Coordinates of C-alpha atoms in Angstrom, one line a residue:
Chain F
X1 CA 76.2 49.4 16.5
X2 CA 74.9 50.9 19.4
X3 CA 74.4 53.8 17.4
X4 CA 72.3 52.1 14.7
X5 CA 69.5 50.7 17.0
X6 CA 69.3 53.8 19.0
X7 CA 68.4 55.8 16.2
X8 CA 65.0 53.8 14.8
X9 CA 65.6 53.4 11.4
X10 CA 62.7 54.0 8.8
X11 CA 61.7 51.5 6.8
X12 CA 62.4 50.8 3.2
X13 CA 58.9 51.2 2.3
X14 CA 57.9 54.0 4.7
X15 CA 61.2 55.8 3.2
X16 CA 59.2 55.6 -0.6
X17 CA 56.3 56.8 0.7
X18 CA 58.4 59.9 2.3
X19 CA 59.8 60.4 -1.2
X20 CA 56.9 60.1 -2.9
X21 CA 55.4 62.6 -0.5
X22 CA 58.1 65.2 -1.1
X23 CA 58.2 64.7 -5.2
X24 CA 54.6 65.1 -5.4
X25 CA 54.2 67.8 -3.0
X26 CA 56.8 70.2 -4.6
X27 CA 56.2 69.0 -8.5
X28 CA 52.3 69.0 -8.3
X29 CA 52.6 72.8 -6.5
X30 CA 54.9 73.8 -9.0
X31 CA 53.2 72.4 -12.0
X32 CA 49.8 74.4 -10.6
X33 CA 51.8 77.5 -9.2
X34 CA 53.0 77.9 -13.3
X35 CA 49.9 77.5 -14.3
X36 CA 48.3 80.1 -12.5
X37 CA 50.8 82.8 -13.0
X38 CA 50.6 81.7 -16.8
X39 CA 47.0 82.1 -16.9
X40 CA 46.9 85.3 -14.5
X41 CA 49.8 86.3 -17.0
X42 CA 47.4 86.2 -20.2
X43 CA 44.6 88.1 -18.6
X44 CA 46.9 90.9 -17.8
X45 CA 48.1 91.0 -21.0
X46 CA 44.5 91.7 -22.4
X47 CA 43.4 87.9 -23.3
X48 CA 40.2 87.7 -22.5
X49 CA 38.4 84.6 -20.4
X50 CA 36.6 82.8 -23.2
X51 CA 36.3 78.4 -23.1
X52 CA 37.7 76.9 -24.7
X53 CA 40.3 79.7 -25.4
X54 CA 43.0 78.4 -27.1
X55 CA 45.4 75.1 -27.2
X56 CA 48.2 74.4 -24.8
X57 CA 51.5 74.8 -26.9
X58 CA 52.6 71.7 -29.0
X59 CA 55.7 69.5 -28.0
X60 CA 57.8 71.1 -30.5
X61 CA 57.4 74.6 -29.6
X62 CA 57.9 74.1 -26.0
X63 CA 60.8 72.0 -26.6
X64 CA 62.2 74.9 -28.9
X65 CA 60.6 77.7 -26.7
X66 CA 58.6 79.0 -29.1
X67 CA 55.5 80.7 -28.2
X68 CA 53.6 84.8 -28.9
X69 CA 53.2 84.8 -25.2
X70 CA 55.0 83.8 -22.0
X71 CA 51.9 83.1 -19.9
X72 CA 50.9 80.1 -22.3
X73 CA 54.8 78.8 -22.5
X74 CA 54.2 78.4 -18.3
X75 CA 50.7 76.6 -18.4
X76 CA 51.9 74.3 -21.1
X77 CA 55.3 73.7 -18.7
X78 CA 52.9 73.2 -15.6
X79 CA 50.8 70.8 -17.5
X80 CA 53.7 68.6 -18.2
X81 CA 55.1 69.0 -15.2
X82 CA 52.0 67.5 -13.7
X83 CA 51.9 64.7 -16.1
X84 CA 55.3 63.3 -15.1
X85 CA 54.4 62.9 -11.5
X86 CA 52.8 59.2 -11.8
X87 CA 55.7 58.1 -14.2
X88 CA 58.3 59.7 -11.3
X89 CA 56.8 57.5 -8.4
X90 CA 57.0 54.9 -10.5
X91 CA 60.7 55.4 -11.0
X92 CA 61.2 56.1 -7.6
X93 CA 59.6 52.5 -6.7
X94 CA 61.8 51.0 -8.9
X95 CA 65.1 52.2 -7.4
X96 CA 63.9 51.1 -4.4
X97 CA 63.5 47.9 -5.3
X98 CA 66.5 47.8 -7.4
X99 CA 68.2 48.8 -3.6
X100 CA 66.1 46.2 -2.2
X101 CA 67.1 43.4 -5.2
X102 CA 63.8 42.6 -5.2
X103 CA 63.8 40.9 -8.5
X104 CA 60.2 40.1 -9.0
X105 CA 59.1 43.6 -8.2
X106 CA 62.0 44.8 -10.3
X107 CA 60.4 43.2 -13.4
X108 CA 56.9 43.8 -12.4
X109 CA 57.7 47.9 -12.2
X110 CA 59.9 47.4 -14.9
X111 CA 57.2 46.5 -16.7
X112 CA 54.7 49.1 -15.4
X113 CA 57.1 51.8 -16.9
X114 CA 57.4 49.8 -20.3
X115 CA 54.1 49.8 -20.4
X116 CA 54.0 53.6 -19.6
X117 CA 56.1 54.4 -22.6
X118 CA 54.8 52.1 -25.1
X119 CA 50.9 53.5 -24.5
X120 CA 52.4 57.1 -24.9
X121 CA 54.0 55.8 -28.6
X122 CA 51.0 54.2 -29.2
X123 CA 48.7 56.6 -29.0
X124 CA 51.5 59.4 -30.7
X125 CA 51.5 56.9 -33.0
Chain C
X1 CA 35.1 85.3 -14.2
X2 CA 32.0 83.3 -13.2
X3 CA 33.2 80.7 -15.7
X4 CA 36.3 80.2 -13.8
X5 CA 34.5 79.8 -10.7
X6 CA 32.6 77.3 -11.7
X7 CA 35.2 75.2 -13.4
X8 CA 36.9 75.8 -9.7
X9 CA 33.8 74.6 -7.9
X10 CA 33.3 71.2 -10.2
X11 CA 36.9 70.9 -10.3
X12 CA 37.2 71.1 -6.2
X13 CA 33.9 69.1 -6.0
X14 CA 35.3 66.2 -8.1
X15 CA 39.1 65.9 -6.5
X16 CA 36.9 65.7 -3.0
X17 CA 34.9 62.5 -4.2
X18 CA 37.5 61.0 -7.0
X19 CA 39.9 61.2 -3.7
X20 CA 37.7 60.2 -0.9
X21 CA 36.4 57.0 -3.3
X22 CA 40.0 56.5 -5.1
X23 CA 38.5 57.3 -8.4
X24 CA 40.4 59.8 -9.8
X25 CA 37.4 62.0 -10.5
X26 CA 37.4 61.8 -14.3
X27 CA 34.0 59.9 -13.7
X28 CA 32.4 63.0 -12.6
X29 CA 34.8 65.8 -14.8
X30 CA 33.9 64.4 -17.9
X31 CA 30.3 64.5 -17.9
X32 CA 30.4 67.5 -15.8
X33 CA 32.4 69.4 -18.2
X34 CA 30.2 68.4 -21.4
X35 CA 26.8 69.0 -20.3
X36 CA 27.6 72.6 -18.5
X37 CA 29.5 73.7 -20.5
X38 CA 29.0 72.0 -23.7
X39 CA 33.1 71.4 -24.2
X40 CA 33.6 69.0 -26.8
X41 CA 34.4 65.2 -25.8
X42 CA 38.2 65.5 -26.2
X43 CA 38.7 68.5 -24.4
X44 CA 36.8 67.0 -21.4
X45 CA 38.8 64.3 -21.4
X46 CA 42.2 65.8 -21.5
X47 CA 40.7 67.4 -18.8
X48 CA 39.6 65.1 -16.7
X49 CA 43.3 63.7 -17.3
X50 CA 44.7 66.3 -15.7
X51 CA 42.7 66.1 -13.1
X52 CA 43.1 62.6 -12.5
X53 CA 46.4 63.7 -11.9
X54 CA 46.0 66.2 -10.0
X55 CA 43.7 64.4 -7.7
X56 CA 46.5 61.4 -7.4
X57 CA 49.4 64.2 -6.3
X58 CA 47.1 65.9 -3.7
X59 CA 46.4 62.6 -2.4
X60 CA 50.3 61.6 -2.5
X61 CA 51.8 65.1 -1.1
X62 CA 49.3 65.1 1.6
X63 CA 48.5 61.8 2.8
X64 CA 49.3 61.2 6.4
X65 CA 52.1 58.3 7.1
X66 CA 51.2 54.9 6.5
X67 CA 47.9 55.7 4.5
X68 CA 49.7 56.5 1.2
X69 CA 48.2 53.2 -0.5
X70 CA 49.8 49.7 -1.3
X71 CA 52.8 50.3 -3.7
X72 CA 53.6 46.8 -4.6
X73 CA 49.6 46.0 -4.7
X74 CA 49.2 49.0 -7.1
X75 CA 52.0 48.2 -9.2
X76 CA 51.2 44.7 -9.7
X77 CA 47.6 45.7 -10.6
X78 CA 48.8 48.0 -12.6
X79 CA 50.8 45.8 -14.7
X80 CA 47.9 43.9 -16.1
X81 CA 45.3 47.2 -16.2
X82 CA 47.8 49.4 -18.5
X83 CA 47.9 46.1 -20.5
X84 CA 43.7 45.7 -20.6
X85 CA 44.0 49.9 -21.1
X86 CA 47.0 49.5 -24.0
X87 CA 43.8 46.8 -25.6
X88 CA 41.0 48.7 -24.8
X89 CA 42.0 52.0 -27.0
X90 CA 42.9 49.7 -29.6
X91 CA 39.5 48.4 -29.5
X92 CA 37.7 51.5 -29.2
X93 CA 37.2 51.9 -32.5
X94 CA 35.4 48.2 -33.3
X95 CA 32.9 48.2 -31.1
X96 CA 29.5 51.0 -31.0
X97 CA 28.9 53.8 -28.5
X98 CA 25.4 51.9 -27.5
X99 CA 27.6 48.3 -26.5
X100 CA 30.1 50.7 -24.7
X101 CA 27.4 52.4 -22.6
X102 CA 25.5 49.4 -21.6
X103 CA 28.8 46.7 -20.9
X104 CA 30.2 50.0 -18.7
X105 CA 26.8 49.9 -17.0
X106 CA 26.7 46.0 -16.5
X107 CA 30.0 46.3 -14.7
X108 CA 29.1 49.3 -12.4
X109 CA 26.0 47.1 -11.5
X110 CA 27.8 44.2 -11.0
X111 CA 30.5 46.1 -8.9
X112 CA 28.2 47.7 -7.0
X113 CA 26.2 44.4 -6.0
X114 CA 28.9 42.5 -5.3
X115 CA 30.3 45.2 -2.7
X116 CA 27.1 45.3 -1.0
X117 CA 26.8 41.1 -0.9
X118 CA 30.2 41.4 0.9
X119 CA 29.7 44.6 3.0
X120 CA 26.5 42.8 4.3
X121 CA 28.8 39.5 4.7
X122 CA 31.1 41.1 6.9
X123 CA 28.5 42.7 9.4
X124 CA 27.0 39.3 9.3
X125 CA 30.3 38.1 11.4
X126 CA 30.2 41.3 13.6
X127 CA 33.5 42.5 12.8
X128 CA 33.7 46.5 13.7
X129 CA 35.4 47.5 9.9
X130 CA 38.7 49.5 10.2
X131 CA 39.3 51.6 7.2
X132 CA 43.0 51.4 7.5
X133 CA 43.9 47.7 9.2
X134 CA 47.3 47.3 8.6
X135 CA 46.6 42.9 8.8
X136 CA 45.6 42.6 5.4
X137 CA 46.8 40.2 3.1
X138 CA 45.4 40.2 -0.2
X139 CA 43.2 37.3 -1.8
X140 CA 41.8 36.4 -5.2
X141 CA 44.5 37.4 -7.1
X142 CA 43.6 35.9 -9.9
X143 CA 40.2 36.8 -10.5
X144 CA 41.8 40.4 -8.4
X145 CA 44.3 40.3 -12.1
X146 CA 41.6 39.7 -14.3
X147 CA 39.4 42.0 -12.6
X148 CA 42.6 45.2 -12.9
X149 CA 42.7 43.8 -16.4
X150 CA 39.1 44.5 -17.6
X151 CA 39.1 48.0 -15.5
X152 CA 41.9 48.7 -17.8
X153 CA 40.3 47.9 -20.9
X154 CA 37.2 49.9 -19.9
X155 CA 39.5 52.6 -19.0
X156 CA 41.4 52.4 -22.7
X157 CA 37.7 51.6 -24.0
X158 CA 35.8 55.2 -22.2
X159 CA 38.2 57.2 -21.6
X160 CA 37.8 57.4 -17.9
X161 CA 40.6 56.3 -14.8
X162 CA 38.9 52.6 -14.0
X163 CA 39.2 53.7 -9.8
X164 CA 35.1 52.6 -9.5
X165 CA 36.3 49.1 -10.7
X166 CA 39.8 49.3 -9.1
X167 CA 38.4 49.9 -5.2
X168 CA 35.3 47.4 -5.4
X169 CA 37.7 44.6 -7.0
X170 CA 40.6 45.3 -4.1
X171 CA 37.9 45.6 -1.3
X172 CA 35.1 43.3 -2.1
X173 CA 37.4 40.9 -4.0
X174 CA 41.0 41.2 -2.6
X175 CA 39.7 41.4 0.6
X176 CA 41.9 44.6 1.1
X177 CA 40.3 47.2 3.8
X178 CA 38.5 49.9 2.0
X179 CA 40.8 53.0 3.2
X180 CA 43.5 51.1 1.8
X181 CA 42.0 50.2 -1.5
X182 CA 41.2 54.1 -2.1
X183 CA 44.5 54.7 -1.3
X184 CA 46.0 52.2 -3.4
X185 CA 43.6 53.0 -6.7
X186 CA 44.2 56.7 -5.6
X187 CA 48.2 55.9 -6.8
X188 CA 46.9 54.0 -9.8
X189 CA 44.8 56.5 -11.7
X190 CA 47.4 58.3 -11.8
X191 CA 49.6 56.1 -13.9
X192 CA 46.9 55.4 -15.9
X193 CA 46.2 59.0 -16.4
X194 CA 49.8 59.6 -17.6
X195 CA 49.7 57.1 -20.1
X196 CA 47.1 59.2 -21.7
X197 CA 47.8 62.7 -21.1
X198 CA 50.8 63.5 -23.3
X199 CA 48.3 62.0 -25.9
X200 CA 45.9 64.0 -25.5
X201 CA 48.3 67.2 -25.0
X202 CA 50.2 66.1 -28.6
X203 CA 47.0 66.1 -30.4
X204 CA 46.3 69.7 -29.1
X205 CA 43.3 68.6 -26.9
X206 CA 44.6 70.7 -23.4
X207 CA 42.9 74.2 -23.3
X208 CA 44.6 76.2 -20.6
X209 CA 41.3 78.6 -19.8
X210 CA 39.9 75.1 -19.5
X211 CA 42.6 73.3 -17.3
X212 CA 43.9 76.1 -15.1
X213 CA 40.9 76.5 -12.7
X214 CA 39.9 72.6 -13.1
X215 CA 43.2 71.4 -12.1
X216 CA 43.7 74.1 -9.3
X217 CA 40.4 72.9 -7.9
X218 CA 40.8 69.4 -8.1
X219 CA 44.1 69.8 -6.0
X220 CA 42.3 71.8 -2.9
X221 CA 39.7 69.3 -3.4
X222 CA 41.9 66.2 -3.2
X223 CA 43.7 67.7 0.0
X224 CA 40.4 68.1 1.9
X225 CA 39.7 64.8 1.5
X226 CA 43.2 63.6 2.5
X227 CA 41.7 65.4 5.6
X228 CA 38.3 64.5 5.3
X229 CA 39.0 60.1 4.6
X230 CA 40.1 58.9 8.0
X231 CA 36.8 60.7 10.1
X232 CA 34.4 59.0 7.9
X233 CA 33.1 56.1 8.9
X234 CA 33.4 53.2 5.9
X235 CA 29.7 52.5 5.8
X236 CA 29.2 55.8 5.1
X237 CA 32.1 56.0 2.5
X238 CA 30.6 52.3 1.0
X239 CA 27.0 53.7 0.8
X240 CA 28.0 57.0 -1.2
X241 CA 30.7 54.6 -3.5
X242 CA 27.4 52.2 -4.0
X243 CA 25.0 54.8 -4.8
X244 CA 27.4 56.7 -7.0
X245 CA 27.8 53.6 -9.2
X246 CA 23.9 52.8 -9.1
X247 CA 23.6 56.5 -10.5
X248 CA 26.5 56.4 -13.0
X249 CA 25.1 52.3 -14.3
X250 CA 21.2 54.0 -14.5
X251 CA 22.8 56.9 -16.7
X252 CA 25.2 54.7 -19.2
X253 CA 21.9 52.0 -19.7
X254 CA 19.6 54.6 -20.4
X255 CA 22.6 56.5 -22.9
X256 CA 23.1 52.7 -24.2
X257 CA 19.4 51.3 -24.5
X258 CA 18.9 54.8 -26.6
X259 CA 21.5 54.5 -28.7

């Protein structure tokens, strides 16, 4: 016991925004780092700098890792990389308050993420 | 080379202000990227996603304790603007370009009014304004809701992140201190930015030599002002936030009254 209030303990919310911190700091850098070296990758490969340039790779060929170079494989992984950060602190909110059994904030991130999803199909769609 | 540079420079330009103001920056990309370098539309949107994106990460990874936004504020906000968004794309196509322009511009004005009424409100009662005051407790929630909803709609409806109606509605409205509500609308974009990016990146819309040097930018840019937010003073934040949204309503009139 004596332990317990010795050592301050850090709040539930101030521990999400830690997380948060962590996830976006490594996933954003990552997302950006592959991006780079993609890009640098195409240039030394004798792709020249031209806008647009050419198209990120589609769903299916990343998925199935199909693409003529390696450098545009890595940007289109850092770009979706990127992308799933908001979706991730959202998830991350929600085990908290799942820990928490918070049940209105439960439903109300629940929700969020739902909503998330469905406006992805919808606009696939 | 000089292309890249540049798309670095607007890109770093942008995550500074979308950060600093909790906009995202897709307010400034997307224009920015159409009329210098004459990218189509789409392209400057997916973007300007991407940035938004970018802009909320920077913000998250390098925020400093206890200024990383309102969670449960954002979420609940959130709930009802990726509804209004969800609507708002739906609606895109039934309503013209010149409506689009000018109800966007009556809602920056209005915005923009209505946080100077209450800005001037506040230093009527002498209170010194803390960006960061950890005593808040949200008002209004229901015009707050309605408010979130109709930024979402506008966001579905232009294609942009909603933050310049997000932080006015939380601050002016809500009654939220203005650090906060950047902070908070900061986390937001971002979600809303997600529900559109894989979108845009299915349909073939993301151009690498486009995105790269944007996105890279937008992230230095967005950490600056993670350093840059808590020396300002928020009169001097409000005044730039009020004459940004002067500028952007003056633009989408004229765009609308022109047809």
């Amino acid at each position: 016991m004596a332990e317990s209030s010795a050592l301050e303990p850090v709040k539930p919310v101030e521990a999400l925004e830690q997380q948060m911190q962590k996830v976006s700091l490594v996933l954003s850098l990552l997302g950006l780092v592959l991006m780079a070296i993609g890009l640098a990758d195409n240039l030394v490969h004798g792709e020249n700098y031209f806008l647009p340039g050419s198209a990120a790779l589609t769903f299916g060929n990343l998925i199935h890792l199909r693409s003529e170079s390696l450098g545009t494989f890595t940007i289109s992984l850092g770009v979706i990389i990127l992308g799933l950060i908001p979706g991730i602190r959202v998830t991350l909110a929600l085990r908290l308050y799942l820990r928490l059994r918070d049940l209105f904030s439960i439903c109300i991130t629940l929700a969020v993420f739902m909503e998330l999803l469905a406006s992805i199909y919808l606009g696939a769609g | 080379m000089i292309t890249a540079l540049s798309l670095f420079g607007i890109g770093a330009a942008a995550g500074i202000l979308g950060a600093l103001m909790g906009l995202g920056g897709g307010i400034f990309l997307v224009p920015l990227l159409t009329l210098v370098f004459d990218l189509p539309i789409r392209i400057a949107v997916g973007t300007s996603l991407v940035g938004v994106i970018a802009t909320s990460a920077g913000v998250a990874a390098f925020a400093p304790r206890g200024r990383g936004g309102d969670v449960g504020l954002a979420l609940r906000l959130e709930l009802v603007t990726t509804g209004g968004a969800i609507l708002g794309s739906l609606l895109t196509g039934m309503l013209s370009a010149s409506l689009l322009n000018i109800l966007f511009a009556v809602v920056v004005f209005f915005t923009a009014g209505y946080t100077l009424y209450k800005a001037g409100h506040r230093s009527d009662q002498g209170q010194p304004e803390d960006l960061f005051r950890q005593d808040y407790h949200p008002t209004h929630w229901t015009a707050g809701l309605s408010g979130a909803g109709m930024a979402g709609m506008i966001s579905g409806l232009l294609g942009v992140g909603g933050g310049f109606i997000k932080v006015p509605i939380m601050y002016a409205l809500m009654e939220v201190p203005l650090g906060v509500a950047t902070a908070t609308s900061n986390f937001m974009v971002g979600i809303t930015a997600a529900a559109s990016v894989f979108v845009y990146y299915g349909r073939g819309d993301i151009y690498p030599m486009v995105v790269v040097p944007t996105a890279v930018g937008v992230f230095l840019g967005a950490m600056g002002a993670v350093y840059l937010l808590p020396r300002m003073r928020a009169a001097l934040l409000r005044n730039v936030l009020v004459g940004l949204l002067v500028l952007l309503g003056g633009y989408m009139l004229f765009k609308g009254v022109r047809g």
